[in-house]
N, CA, C and O atoms as a MOPAC input file, in Angstrom:
PM7 MOZYME 1SCF
protein

 N     -2.27200 1    -4.12600 1   -14.97800 1
 C     -1.19300 1    -4.27400 1   -14.03600 1
 C     -0.23100 1    -3.11100 1   -14.22000 1
 O      0.10300 1    -2.74100 1   -15.34600 1
 N      0.20000 1    -2.55200 1   -13.13700 1
 C      1.14600 1    -1.45300 1   -13.21300 1
 C      2.47200 1    -1.87900 1   -12.62400 1
 O      2.53300 1    -2.74500 1   -11.75100 1
 N      3.51600 1    -1.26900 1   -13.10500 1
 C      4.85100 1    -1.55300 1   -12.59400 1
 C      5.27000 1    -0.45400 1   -11.65000 1
 O      4.88400 1     0.70400 1   -11.81200 1
 N      6.06800 1    -0.82400 1   -10.65800 1
 C      6.52600 1     0.15000 1    -9.68800 1
 C      7.66800 1     0.98800 1   -10.23100 1
 O      7.79800 1     2.15800 1    -9.87100 1
 N      8.48600 1     0.42100 1   -11.07700 1
 C      9.62900 1     1.14200 1   -11.62300 1
 C      9.34900 1     1.48300 1   -13.08300 1
 O      8.80800 1     0.67000 1   -13.83300 1
 N      9.72000 1     2.68400 1   -13.46800 1
 C      9.40200 1     3.12800 1   -14.82300 1
 C     10.19300 1     2.39700 1   -15.90000 1
 O      9.77800 1     2.38000 1   -17.05900 1
 N     11.32000 1     1.79600 1   -15.54300 1
 C     12.11300 1     1.09800 1   -16.55300 1
 C     11.76500 1    -0.38200 1   -16.66800 1
 O     12.35600 1    -1.08800 1   -17.48500 1
 N     10.80700 1    -0.86900 1   -15.85800 1
 C     10.37300 1    -2.25500 1   -15.95000 1
 C      9.53500 1    -2.45200 1   -17.21100 1
 O      8.80800 1    -1.54700 1   -17.61900 1
 N      9.63400 1    -3.62900 1   -17.82800 1
 C      8.77700 1    -3.91200 1   -18.97900 1
 C      7.31100 1    -3.94300 1   -18.51600 1
 O      7.01900 1    -4.30600 1   -17.37700 1
 N      6.42500 1    -3.56900 1   -19.39000 1
 C      5.00300 1    -3.51700 1   -19.05700 1
 C      4.30400 1    -4.73700 1   -19.64800 1
 O      4.49000 1    -5.07300 1   -20.81800 1
 N      3.49500 1    -5.39200 1   -18.81700 1
 C      2.67600 1    -6.50700 1   -19.25500 1
 C      1.29100 1    -5.95400 1   -19.57100 1
 O      0.59900 1    -5.46000 1   -18.68100 1
 N      0.89100 1    -6.03500 1   -20.82500 1
 C     -0.40300 1    -5.52200 1   -21.26500 1
 C     -1.31600 1    -6.70600 1   -21.56100 1
 O     -1.19300 1    -7.35400 1   -22.60100 1
 N     -2.23400 1    -6.98200 1   -20.63200 1
 C     -3.10700 1    -8.14500 1   -20.77900 1
 C     -3.95300 1    -8.05800 1   -22.04000 1
 O     -4.21800 1    -9.08000 1   -22.67300 1
 N     -4.38100 1    -6.86100 1   -22.41700 1
 C     -5.20300 1    -6.73700 1   -23.62600 1
 C     -4.42600 1    -7.10900 1   -24.87900 1
 O     -4.95700 1    -7.75500 1   -25.78200 1
 N     -3.17300 1    -6.69900 1   -24.92500 1
 C     -2.32900 1    -7.06400 1   -26.06600 1
 C     -2.08500 1    -8.57300 1   -26.10800 1
 O     -2.13300 1    -9.19100 1   -27.17100 1
 N     -1.82600 1    -9.15200 1   -24.94500 1
 C     -1.58400 1   -10.60000 1   -24.88000 1
 C     -2.84200 1   -11.36600 1   -25.26100 1
 O     -2.75700 1   -12.35900 1   -25.98400 1
 N     -4.00700 1   -10.92900 1   -24.79300 1
 C     -5.25700 1   -11.60300 1   -25.16000 1
 C     -5.50500 1   -11.50800 1   -26.66600 1
 O     -5.97500 1   -12.46700 1   -27.27800 1
 N     -5.19500 1   -10.37200 1   -27.25600 1
 C     -5.34400 1   -10.22400 1   -28.71000 1
 C     -4.41800 1   -11.19200 1   -29.44300 1
 O     -4.80700 1   -11.79000 1   -30.44600 1
 N     -3.18800 1   -11.34500 1   -28.93600 1
 C     -2.24400 1   -12.28900 1   -29.54300 1
 C     -2.73800 1   -13.72600 1   -29.36500 1
 O     -2.61500 1   -14.54900 1   -30.27300 1
 N     -3.29700 1   -14.01800 1   -28.19300 1
 C     -3.83900 1   -15.35600 1   -27.94300 1
 C     -4.97200 1   -15.66000 1   -28.91200 1
 O     -5.03900 1   -16.75200 1   -29.47700 1
 N     -5.85700 1   -14.69300 1   -29.10100 1
 C     -6.97500 1   -14.87600 1   -30.02300 1
 C     -6.47800 1   -15.06700 1   -31.44800 1
 O     -7.01300 1   -15.89400 1   -32.18700 1
 N     -5.46100 1   -14.31100 1   -31.83600 1
 C     -4.87600 1   -14.46400 1   -33.16900 1
 C     -4.26400 1   -15.83500 1   -33.37400 1
 O     -4.34300 1   -16.40400 1   -34.46200 1
 N     -3.65400 1   -16.35900 1   -32.32800 1
 C     -3.06200 1   -17.69400 1   -32.40100 1
 C     -4.14400 1   -18.75300 1   -32.58000 1
 O     -3.99000 1   -19.68600 1   -33.36800 1
 N     -5.23800 1   -18.59900 1   -31.83900 1
 C     -6.35600 1   -19.53700 1   -31.99400 1
 C     -6.89200 1   -19.45700 1   -33.42000 1
 O     -7.14700 1   -20.48200 1   -34.05300 1
 N     -7.06100 1   -18.24400 1   -33.91500 1
 C     -7.57500 1   -18.05800 1   -35.27800 1
 C     -6.68300 1   -18.76400 1   -36.29600 1
 O     -7.18100 1   -19.44500 1   -37.19300 1
 N     -5.38200 1   -18.60700 1   -36.16000 1
 C     -4.44600 1   -19.25900 1   -37.08100 1
 C     -4.53600 1   -20.77700 1   -36.97700 1
 O     -4.42900 1   -21.48000 1   -37.98200 1
 N     -4.73300 1   -21.27700 1   -35.76700 1
 C     -4.76000 1   -22.72100 1   -35.53800 1
 C     -6.01600 1   -23.37400 1   -36.10900 1
 O     -5.94900 1   -24.47100 1   -36.66300 1
 N     -7.14800 1   -22.70900 1   -35.97500 1
 C     -8.41200 1   -23.30400 1   -36.41700 1
 C     -8.91500 1   -22.67900 1   -37.71700 1
 O    -10.11100 1   -22.72300 1   -38.00500 1
 N     -8.04300 1   -22.12300 1   -38.47000 1
 C     -8.34200 1   -21.28600 1   -39.63800 1
 C     -9.64500 1   -21.61100 1   -40.36800 1
 O    -10.46700 1   -20.71700 1   -40.56900 1
 N     -9.84800 1   -22.83800 1   -40.76000 1
 C    -11.04200 1   -23.18300 1   -41.53200 1
 C    -12.32400 1   -23.09700 1   -40.71200 1
 O    -13.40900 1   -22.97600 1   -41.28100 1
 N    -12.22000 1   -23.15600 1   -39.39900 1
 C    -13.38900 1   -23.15400 1   -38.52900 1
 C    -13.48400 1   -21.88600 1   -37.67900 1
 O    -14.20900 1   -21.85100 1   -36.68500 1
 N    -12.75200 1   -20.85300 1   -38.07600 1
 C    -12.67500 1   -19.65100 1   -37.25100 1
 C    -14.03900 1   -19.04500 1   -36.94200 1
 O    -14.29700 1   -18.67100 1   -35.79800 1
 N    -14.90200 1   -18.94400 1   -37.92000 1
 C    -16.20400 1   -18.30700 1   -37.68500 1
 C    -16.99800 1   -19.04200 1   -36.60500 1
 O    -17.71800 1   -18.41100 1   -35.83100 1
 N    -16.87600 1   -20.36100 1   -36.54700 1
 C    -17.58700 1   -21.13700 1   -35.53500 1
 C    -16.92000 1   -21.02600 1   -34.16700 1
 O    -17.60100 1   -21.10400 1   -33.14400 1
 N    -15.62500 1   -20.84800 1   -34.13200 1
 C    -14.84400 1   -20.83900 1   -32.90000 1
 C    -14.73400 1   -19.43700 1   -32.30000 1
 O    -14.55500 1   -19.28500 1   -31.09200 1
 N    -14.84100 1   -18.43800 1   -33.13200 1
 C    -14.58200 1   -17.04800 1   -32.74600 1
 C    -15.30800 1   -16.62500 1   -31.46500 1
 O    -14.67600 1   -16.10500 1   -30.54400 1
 N    -16.59700 1   -16.83600 1   -31.39600 1
 C    -17.34700 1   -16.35500 1   -30.22500 1
 C    -16.96300 1   -17.10800 1   -28.96200 1
 O    -16.86200 1   -16.50200 1   -27.89500 1
 N    -16.74700 1   -18.40900 1   -29.05700 1
 C    -16.35600 1   -19.19600 1   -27.88500 1
 C    -14.98700 1   -18.74600 1   -27.37800 1
 O    -14.78400 1   -18.59600 1   -26.17300 1
 N    -14.06200 1   -18.53400 1   -28.29100 1
 C    -12.71800 1   -18.10000 1   -27.89700 1
 C    -12.75600 1   -16.70700 1   -27.27000 1
 O    -12.11600 1   -16.47200 1   -26.24600 1
 N    -13.49200 1   -15.79800 1   -27.87100 1
 C    -13.63100 1   -14.44600 1   -27.31800 1
 C    -14.24700 1   -14.47100 1   -25.92900 1
 O    -13.75800 1   -13.81000 1   -25.01400 1
 N    -15.31300 1   -15.23000 1   -25.77500 1
 C    -15.99600 1   -15.31900 1   -24.47900 1
 C    -15.07900 1   -15.91400 1   -23.41700 1
 O    -15.02100 1   -15.41400 1   -22.29400 1
 N    -14.36400 1   -16.97700 1   -23.76800 1
 C    -13.45200 1   -17.60000 1   -22.81400 1
 C    -12.40900 1   -16.59000 1   -22.33300 1
 O    -12.20000 1   -16.42600 1   -21.13100 1
 N    -11.77000 1   -15.92800 1   -23.26800 1
 C    -10.70800 1   -14.98400 1   -22.90500 1
 C    -11.24600 1   -13.80500 1   -22.10000 1
 O    -10.58000 1   -13.33200 1   -21.17900 1
 N    -12.42800 1   -13.33100 1   -22.43200 1
 C    -13.01300 1   -12.22800 1   -21.66600 1
 C    -13.39400 1   -12.66000 1   -20.24900 1
 O    -13.18500 1   -11.91500 1   -19.29200 1
 N    -13.94800 1   -13.85800 1   -20.11900 1
 C    -14.31200 1   -14.35900 1   -18.78700 1
 C    -13.08900 1   -14.65000 1   -17.92300 1
 O    -13.13900 1   -14.48200 1   -16.70500 1
 N    -11.99900 1   -15.08200 1   -18.53700 1
 C    -10.80300 1   -15.48300 1   -17.80000 1
 C     -9.75600 1   -14.37500 1   -17.70900 1
 O     -8.68900 1   -14.57900 1   -17.12800 1
 N    -10.04700 1   -13.22500 1   -18.26800 1
 C     -9.08000 1   -12.13000 1   -18.33100 1
 C     -8.50000 1   -11.78500 1   -16.96400 1
 O     -7.28100 1   -11.71000 1   -16.81500 1
 N     -9.34500 1   -11.57800 1   -15.97400 1
 C     -8.85500 1   -11.19700 1   -14.64700 1
 C     -7.97600 1   -12.28200 1   -14.04500 1
 O     -6.94500 1   -11.98500 1   -13.44200 1
 N     -8.37800 1   -13.53300 1   -14.20400 1
 C     -7.57700 1   -14.64300 1   -13.66400 1
 C     -6.22200 1   -14.72600 1   -14.36500 1
 O     -5.19200 1   -14.89200 1   -13.71100 1
 N     -6.22200 1   -14.61200 1   -15.67800 1
 C     -4.96600 1   -14.68700 1   -16.42400 1
 C     -4.05600 1   -13.51600 1   -16.06900 1
 O     -2.84200 1   -13.68300 1   -15.94500 1
 N     -4.63400 1   -12.35000 1   -15.90900 1
 C     -3.84500 1   -11.18100 1   -15.52600 1
 C     -3.27700 1   -11.35700 1   -14.11600 1
 O     -2.13400 1   -10.98000 1   -13.85700 1
 N     -4.06600 1   -11.92600 1   -13.20900 1
 C     -3.59200 1   -12.17200 1   -11.85000 1
 C     -2.43400 1   -13.16500 1   -11.85800 1
 O     -1.44500 1   -12.96600 1   -11.15300 1
 N     -2.54500 1   -14.22300 1   -12.64100 1
 C     -1.44600 1   -15.19100 1   -12.74100 1
 C     -0.17200 1   -14.50800 1   -13.23200 1
 O      0.91700 1   -14.75800 1   -12.71600 1
 N     -0.32300 1   -13.65000 1   -14.23000 1
 C      0.83800 1   -12.91900 1   -14.75600 1
 C      1.42600 1   -12.01400 1   -13.68000 1
 O      2.63900 1   -12.00100 1   -13.46700 1
 N      0.56900 1   -11.26400 1   -13.00900 1
 C      1.03200 1   -10.32600 1   -11.98400 1
 C      1.74700 1   -11.05300 1   -10.85000 1
 O      2.82000 1   -10.63100 1   -10.41800 1
 N      1.15800 1   -12.14000 1   -10.37000 1
 C      1.77700 1   -12.89600 1    -9.27800 1
 C      3.12500 1   -13.47600 1    -9.69000 1
 O      4.05300 1   -13.53400 1    -8.88400 1
 N      3.23000 1   -13.90100 1   -10.93400 1
 C      4.49500 1   -14.44700 1   -11.42300 1
 C      5.54000 1   -13.35000 1   -11.53900 1
 O      6.68800 1   -13.53100 1   -11.13200 1
 N      5.14200 1   -12.22100 1   -12.09000 1
 C      6.09000 1   -11.13600 1   -12.31000 1
 C      6.55400 1   -10.48400 1   -11.01000 1
 O      7.65000 1    -9.92800 1   -10.95000 1
 N      5.72400 1   -10.55100 1    -9.97300 1
 C      6.13600 1   -10.00000 1    -8.67700 1
 C      6.89400 1   -11.02300 1    -7.83400 1
 O      7.40400 1   -10.69600 1    -6.76300 1
 N      6.96400 1   -12.25900 1    -8.32200 1
 C      7.68700 1   -13.30100 1    -7.60000 1
 C      6.83100 1   -14.04800 1    -6.59700 1
 O      7.33900 1   -14.92400 1    -5.89800 1
 N      5.54700 1   -13.72900 1    -6.50400 1
 C      4.66200 1   -14.40300 1    -5.56200 1
 C      4.20100 1   -15.77300 1    -6.06400 1
 O      3.72100 1   -16.59100 1    -5.27900 1
 N      4.34300 1   -16.02000 1    -7.34200 1
 C      4.00600 1   -17.31800 1    -7.93100 1
 C      5.20300 1   -17.75500 1    -8.77100 1
 O      5.49400 1   -17.15200 1    -9.80300 1
 N      5.89600 1   -18.80600 1    -8.32700 1
 C      7.04900 1   -19.27800 1    -9.10400 1
 C      6.62200 1   -19.67600 1   -10.52100 1
 O      5.51500 1   -20.17100 1   -10.73400 1
 N      7.50300 1   -19.45300 1   -11.46600 1
 C      7.17300 1   -19.73600 1   -12.86700 1
 C      6.82800 1   -21.21600 1   -13.06800 1
 O      6.05500 1   -21.55700 1   -13.96300 1
 N      7.39900 1   -22.09200 1   -12.23700 1
 C      7.06900 1   -23.51500 1   -12.32600 1
 C      5.59400 1   -23.74900 1   -11.95500 1
 O      4.91800 1   -24.58200 1   -12.56000 1
 N      5.11700 1   -23.01200 1   -10.96600 1
 C      3.70600 1   -23.12700 1   -10.56000 1
 C      2.79700 1   -22.50800 1   -11.62000 1
 O      1.67200 1   -22.96300 1   -11.82400 1
 N      3.28900 1   -21.47400 1   -12.28900 1
 C      2.52900 1   -20.86000 1   -13.37600 1
 C      2.20300 1   -21.90300 1   -14.43500 1
 O      1.08000 1   -21.95900 1   -14.93400 1
 N      3.18300 1   -22.72600 1   -14.77400 1
 C      2.96300 1   -23.75800 1   -15.79400 1
 C      1.78700 1   -24.65300 1   -15.41000 1
 O      0.95400 1   -24.98300 1   -16.25400 1
 N      1.71900 1   -25.04300 1   -14.14400 1
 C      0.63500 1   -25.90200 1   -13.67000 1
 C     -0.71300 1   -25.19000 1   -13.77800 1
 O     -1.70100 1   -25.77800 1   -14.21700 1
 N     -0.74300 1   -23.92800 1   -13.37800 1
 C     -1.98700 1   -23.15200 1   -13.44700 1
 C     -2.43300 1   -22.97300 1   -14.90300 1
 O     -3.62600 1   -23.02500 1   -15.20300 1
 N     -1.47000 1   -22.76200 1   -15.80100 1
 C     -1.82400 1   -22.59300 1   -17.21100 1
 C     -2.30600 1   -23.89900 1   -17.83100 1
 O     -3.12900 1   -23.88500 1   -18.74600 1
 N     -1.79900 1   -25.02200 1   -17.34200 1
 C     -2.30500 1   -26.31900 1   -17.81400 1
 C     -3.79200 1   -26.44400 1   -17.47900 1
 O     -4.57700 1   -26.93800 1   -18.28700 1
 N     -4.17100 1   -25.99300 1   -16.28200 1
 C     -5.58400 1   -26.00700 1   -15.89300 1
 C     -6.40500 1   -25.13300 1   -16.83800 1
 O     -7.49000 1   -25.52200 1   -17.27100 1
 N     -5.88100 1   -23.95500 1   -17.15000 1
 C     -6.58100 1   -23.04300 1   -18.05700 1
 C     -6.71800 1   -23.66400 1   -19.44700 1
 O     -7.74900 1   -23.51000 1   -20.10300 1
 N     -5.67700 1   -24.36400 1   -19.89000 1
 C     -5.74000 1   -25.02300 1   -21.19900 1
 C     -6.85600 1   -26.05500 1   -21.23600 1
 O     -7.58800 1   -26.14900 1   -22.22100 1
 N     -6.98700 1   -26.83100 1   -20.16000 1
 C     -8.02600 1   -27.86500 1   -20.11600 1
 C     -9.42600 1   -27.25000 1   -20.14900 1
 O    -10.31900 1   -27.76800 1   -20.82000 1
 N     -9.61500 1   -26.15900 1   -19.43500 1
 C    -10.91000 1   -25.47400 1   -19.44000 1
 C    -11.21100 1   -24.93500 1   -20.83600 1
 O    -12.31900 1   -25.09100 1   -21.34900 1
 N    -10.21500 1   -24.30100 1   -21.44100 1
 C    -10.39800 1   -23.74000 1   -22.78600 1
 C    -10.67900 1   -24.85100 1   -23.79500 1
 O    -11.56300 1   -24.72700 1   -24.64300 1
 N     -9.93300 1   -25.91200 1   -23.69400 1
 C    -10.13500 1   -27.04200 1   -24.60900 1
 C    -11.55300 1   -27.59800 1   -24.47000 1
 O    -12.20300 1   -27.89400 1   -25.47200 1
 N    -12.03200 1   -27.73900 1   -23.24200 1
 C    -13.38500 1   -28.24900 1   -23.01400 1
 C    -14.43000 1   -27.33300 1   -23.65100 1
 O    -15.40700 1   -27.80500 1   -24.23300 1
 N    -14.21900 1   -26.03500 1   -23.53800 1
 C    -15.16600 1   -25.10000 1   -24.15100 1
 C    -15.12700 1   -25.20100 1   -25.67100 1
 O    -16.16000 1   -25.09800 1   -26.33300 1
 N    -13.94900 1   -25.40100 1   -26.21300 1
 C    -13.85000 1   -25.56100 1   -27.66100 1
 C    -14.50600 1   -26.86300 1   -28.11800 1
 O    -15.09600 1   -26.92400 1   -29.19700 1
 N    -14.39900 1   -27.90100 1   -27.29300 1
 C    -15.05200 1   -29.17100 1   -27.63100 1
 C    -16.56600 1   -29.01500 1   -27.70800 1
 O    -17.23100 1   -29.71800 1   -28.46800 1
 N    -17.09400 1   -28.11100 1   -26.93400 1
 C    -18.53600 1   -27.91200 1   -26.91200 1
 C    -19.06700 1   -27.49700 1   -28.28000 1
 O    -20.24800 1   -27.69200 1   -28.56800 1
 N    -18.23800 1   -26.94500 1   -29.10000 1
 C    -18.65700 1   -26.53100 1   -30.43200 1
 C    -18.93400 1   -27.75100 1   -31.29800 1
 O    -19.83400 1   -27.73300 1   -32.13800 1
 N    -18.15800 1   -28.81100 1   -31.09100 1
 C    -18.31000 1   -30.08300 1   -31.80300 1
 C    -18.09900 1   -29.97400 1   -33.30400 1
 O    -18.49400 1   -30.86800 1   -34.05400 1
 N    -17.48400 1   -28.89500 1   -33.74600 1
 C    -17.19100 1   -28.73100 1   -35.16600 1
 C    -15.74100 1   -29.07700 1   -35.43500 1
 O    -15.40400 1   -29.60500 1   -36.49500 1
 N    -14.89500 1   -28.78200 1   -34.48300 1
 C    -13.47800 1   -29.03300 1   -34.66800 1
 C    -13.08500 1   -30.31300 1   -33.94400 1
 O    -13.72300 1   -30.70800 1   -32.96800 1
 N    -12.06600 1   -30.93200 1   -34.41400 1
 C    -11.62800 1   -32.18600 1   -33.81800 1
 C    -10.94100 1   -31.94400 1   -32.47800 1
 O    -10.54900 1   -30.82300 1   -32.15600 1
 N    -10.80600 1   -33.00500 1   -31.71500 1
 C    -10.13400 1   -32.91600 1   -30.42000 1
 C     -8.70100 1   -32.41700 1   -30.58800 1
 O     -8.23300 1   -31.59800 1   -29.79700 1
 N     -8.01700 1   -32.89600 1   -31.59400 1
 C     -6.62500 1   -32.48800 1   -31.81600 1
 C     -6.53500 1   -30.99600 1   -32.10400 1
 O     -5.62700 1   -30.32700 1   -31.61200 1
 N     -7.45500 1   -30.47200 1   -32.88900 1
 C     -7.44100 1   -29.04400 1   -33.19500 1
 C     -7.78800 1   -28.24100 1   -31.94700 1
 O     -7.19400 1   -27.19100 1   -31.70100 1
 N     -8.74400 1   -28.72700 1   -31.15800 1
 C     -9.10800 1   -28.02600 1   -29.92100 1
 C     -7.91300 1   -27.98300 1   -28.96800 1
 O     -7.63200 1   -26.94600 1   -28.36800 1
 N     -7.21300 1   -29.10700 1   -28.82900 1
 C     -6.03000 1   -29.14400 1   -27.97100 1
 C     -4.95500 1   -28.19400 1   -28.48500 1
 O     -4.34700 1   -27.44900 1   -27.71800 1
 N     -4.73700 1   -28.23400 1   -29.77900 1
 C     -3.70700 1   -27.38200 1   -30.37900 1
 C     -4.03900 1   -25.90800 1   -30.19200 1
 O     -3.15600 1   -25.10800 1   -29.87900 1
 N     -5.29100 1   -25.54500 1   -30.37900 1
 C     -5.70700 1   -24.15000 1   -30.22900 1
 C     -5.55900 1   -23.69000 1   -28.78000 1
 O     -5.05600 1   -22.59600 1   -28.52300 1
 N     -5.99700 1   -24.52100 1   -27.83200 1
 C     -5.88300 1   -24.17200 1   -26.41900 1
 C     -4.41500 1   -24.06000 1   -26.01200 1
 O     -4.03400 1   -23.11600 1   -25.32000 1
 N     -3.60400 1   -25.00300 1   -26.43300 1
 C     -2.17100 1   -24.96500 1   -26.11700 1
 C     -1.51500 1   -23.71500 1   -26.70200 1
 O     -0.74800 1   -23.03500 1   -26.02000 1
 N     -1.81200 1   -23.42100 1   -27.94500 1
 C     -1.19800 1   -22.26700 1   -28.60600 1
 C     -1.57500 1   -20.97100 1   -27.89800 1
 O     -0.72500 1   -20.10500 1   -27.68800 1
 N     -2.83800 1   -20.83800 1   -27.53100 1
 C     -3.29200 1   -19.61100 1   -26.88400 1
 C     -2.61700 1   -19.40200 1   -25.53700 1
 O     -2.12200 1   -18.31000 1   -25.25700 1
 N     -2.58900 1   -20.43000 1   -24.70300 1
 C     -2.00100 1   -20.27200 1   -23.37700 1
 C     -0.48400 1   -20.20500 1   -23.43400 1
 O      0.14100 1   -19.64400 1   -22.53300 1
 N      0.11400 1   -20.75900 1   -24.46400 1
 C      1.56300 1   -20.61200 1   -24.64800 1
 C      1.93600 1   -19.16000 1   -24.91500 1
 O      3.00300 1   -18.70500 1   -24.50300 1
 N      1.06100 1   -18.43200 1   -25.60400 1
 C      1.29900 1   -17.00900 1   -25.85300 1
 C      1.38900 1   -16.26700 1   -24.52000 1
 O      2.29300 1   -15.45700 1   -24.31200 1
 N      0.45200 1   -16.54700 1   -23.62800 1
 C      0.45800 1   -15.89800 1   -22.31400 1
 C      1.71300 1   -16.27000 1   -21.53800 1
 O      2.38400 1   -15.40100 1   -20.98100 1
 N      2.02900 1   -17.55400 1   -21.50200 1
 C      3.21500 1   -18.01400 1   -20.77800 1
 C      4.48200 1   -17.33600 1   -21.30500 1
 O      5.31000 1   -16.86700 1   -20.52500 1
 N      4.62300 1   -17.28800 1   -22.60600 1
 C      5.82200 1   -16.68300 1   -23.20200 1
 C      5.89500 1   -15.18400 1   -22.94500 1
 O      6.98700 1   -14.64200 1   -22.76800 1
 N      4.75300 1   -14.50600 1   -22.92100 1
 C      4.74900 1   -13.07400 1   -22.62100 1
 C      5.20300 1   -12.82600 1   -21.18700 1
 O      5.98300 1   -11.91100 1   -20.92400 1
 N      4.71000 1   -13.64800 1   -20.26300 1
 C      5.11300 1   -13.51800 1   -18.86100 1
 C      6.58500 1   -13.86100 1   -18.70700 1
 O      7.33300 1   -13.13800 1   -18.04900 1
 N      6.99500 1   -14.95700 1   -19.31200 1
 C      8.37800 1   -15.41400 1   -19.18600 1
 C      9.34800 1   -14.37200 1   -19.73900 1
 O     10.40300 1   -14.12900 1   -19.15300 1
 N      8.99100 1   -13.75800 1   -20.86500 1
 C      9.85700 1   -12.75000 1   -21.47900 1
 C     10.07300 1   -11.57600 1   -20.52900 1
 O     11.20400 1   -11.12900 1   -20.33700 1
 N      9.00000 1   -11.08200 1   -19.94000 1
 C      9.12400 1    -9.96500 1   -19.01100 1
 C      9.86400 1   -10.40200 1   -17.74700 1
 O     10.70300 1    -9.66900 1   -17.22300 1
 N      9.54900 1   -11.58100 1   -17.27300 1
 C     10.18600 1   -12.12000 1   -16.07200 1
 C     11.68700 1   -12.21500 1   -16.27100 1
 O     12.44900 1   -11.85200 1   -15.37400 1
 N     12.13000 1   -12.69400 1   -17.42300 1
 C     13.56000 1   -12.82500 1   -17.70600 1
 C     14.22600 1   -11.46900 1   -17.86000 1
 O     15.37800 1   -11.30100 1   -17.46000 1
 N     13.52900 1   -10.50500 1   -18.42700 1
 C     14.09100 1    -9.16000 1   -18.57000 1
 C     14.31900 1    -8.53500 1   -17.20100 1
 O     15.31300 1    -7.83900 1   -16.98900 1
 N     13.39200 1    -8.78400 1   -16.26400 1
 C     13.48600 1    -8.20000 1   -14.92700 1
 C     14.62500 1    -8.80400 1   -14.13100 1
 O     15.13300 1    -8.16400 1   -13.21000 1
 N     15.04800 1   -10.03200 1   -14.46200 1
 C     16.12400 1   -10.68300 1   -13.71000 1
 C     17.42500 1   -10.10600 1   -14.05700 1
 O     18.45000 1   -10.52800 1   -13.52200 1

């Protein structure tokens, strides 16, 4: 995503995805090796969608309240994929999915608030 004004904060989806992955790793620490590939695949497959959600929010085309709803959907999809591993408990899968998507939400919100 590019910004029109040079003084606008830059949203770097790759940096945010790396932070999301790190959050998942911290959350599932003991099961990281089993979760790693699923988490990486999910984030890579959803990268364009997550970046689009960020871009639409930052340009004002998607209200931040609607972003929350869209991210809840993403959390459910991510959680379901983590459940497929069947190594981690439901609570850990929920926590990992929530933590990862919260990173994205907070990154968008931070830039959005700076722009206001």
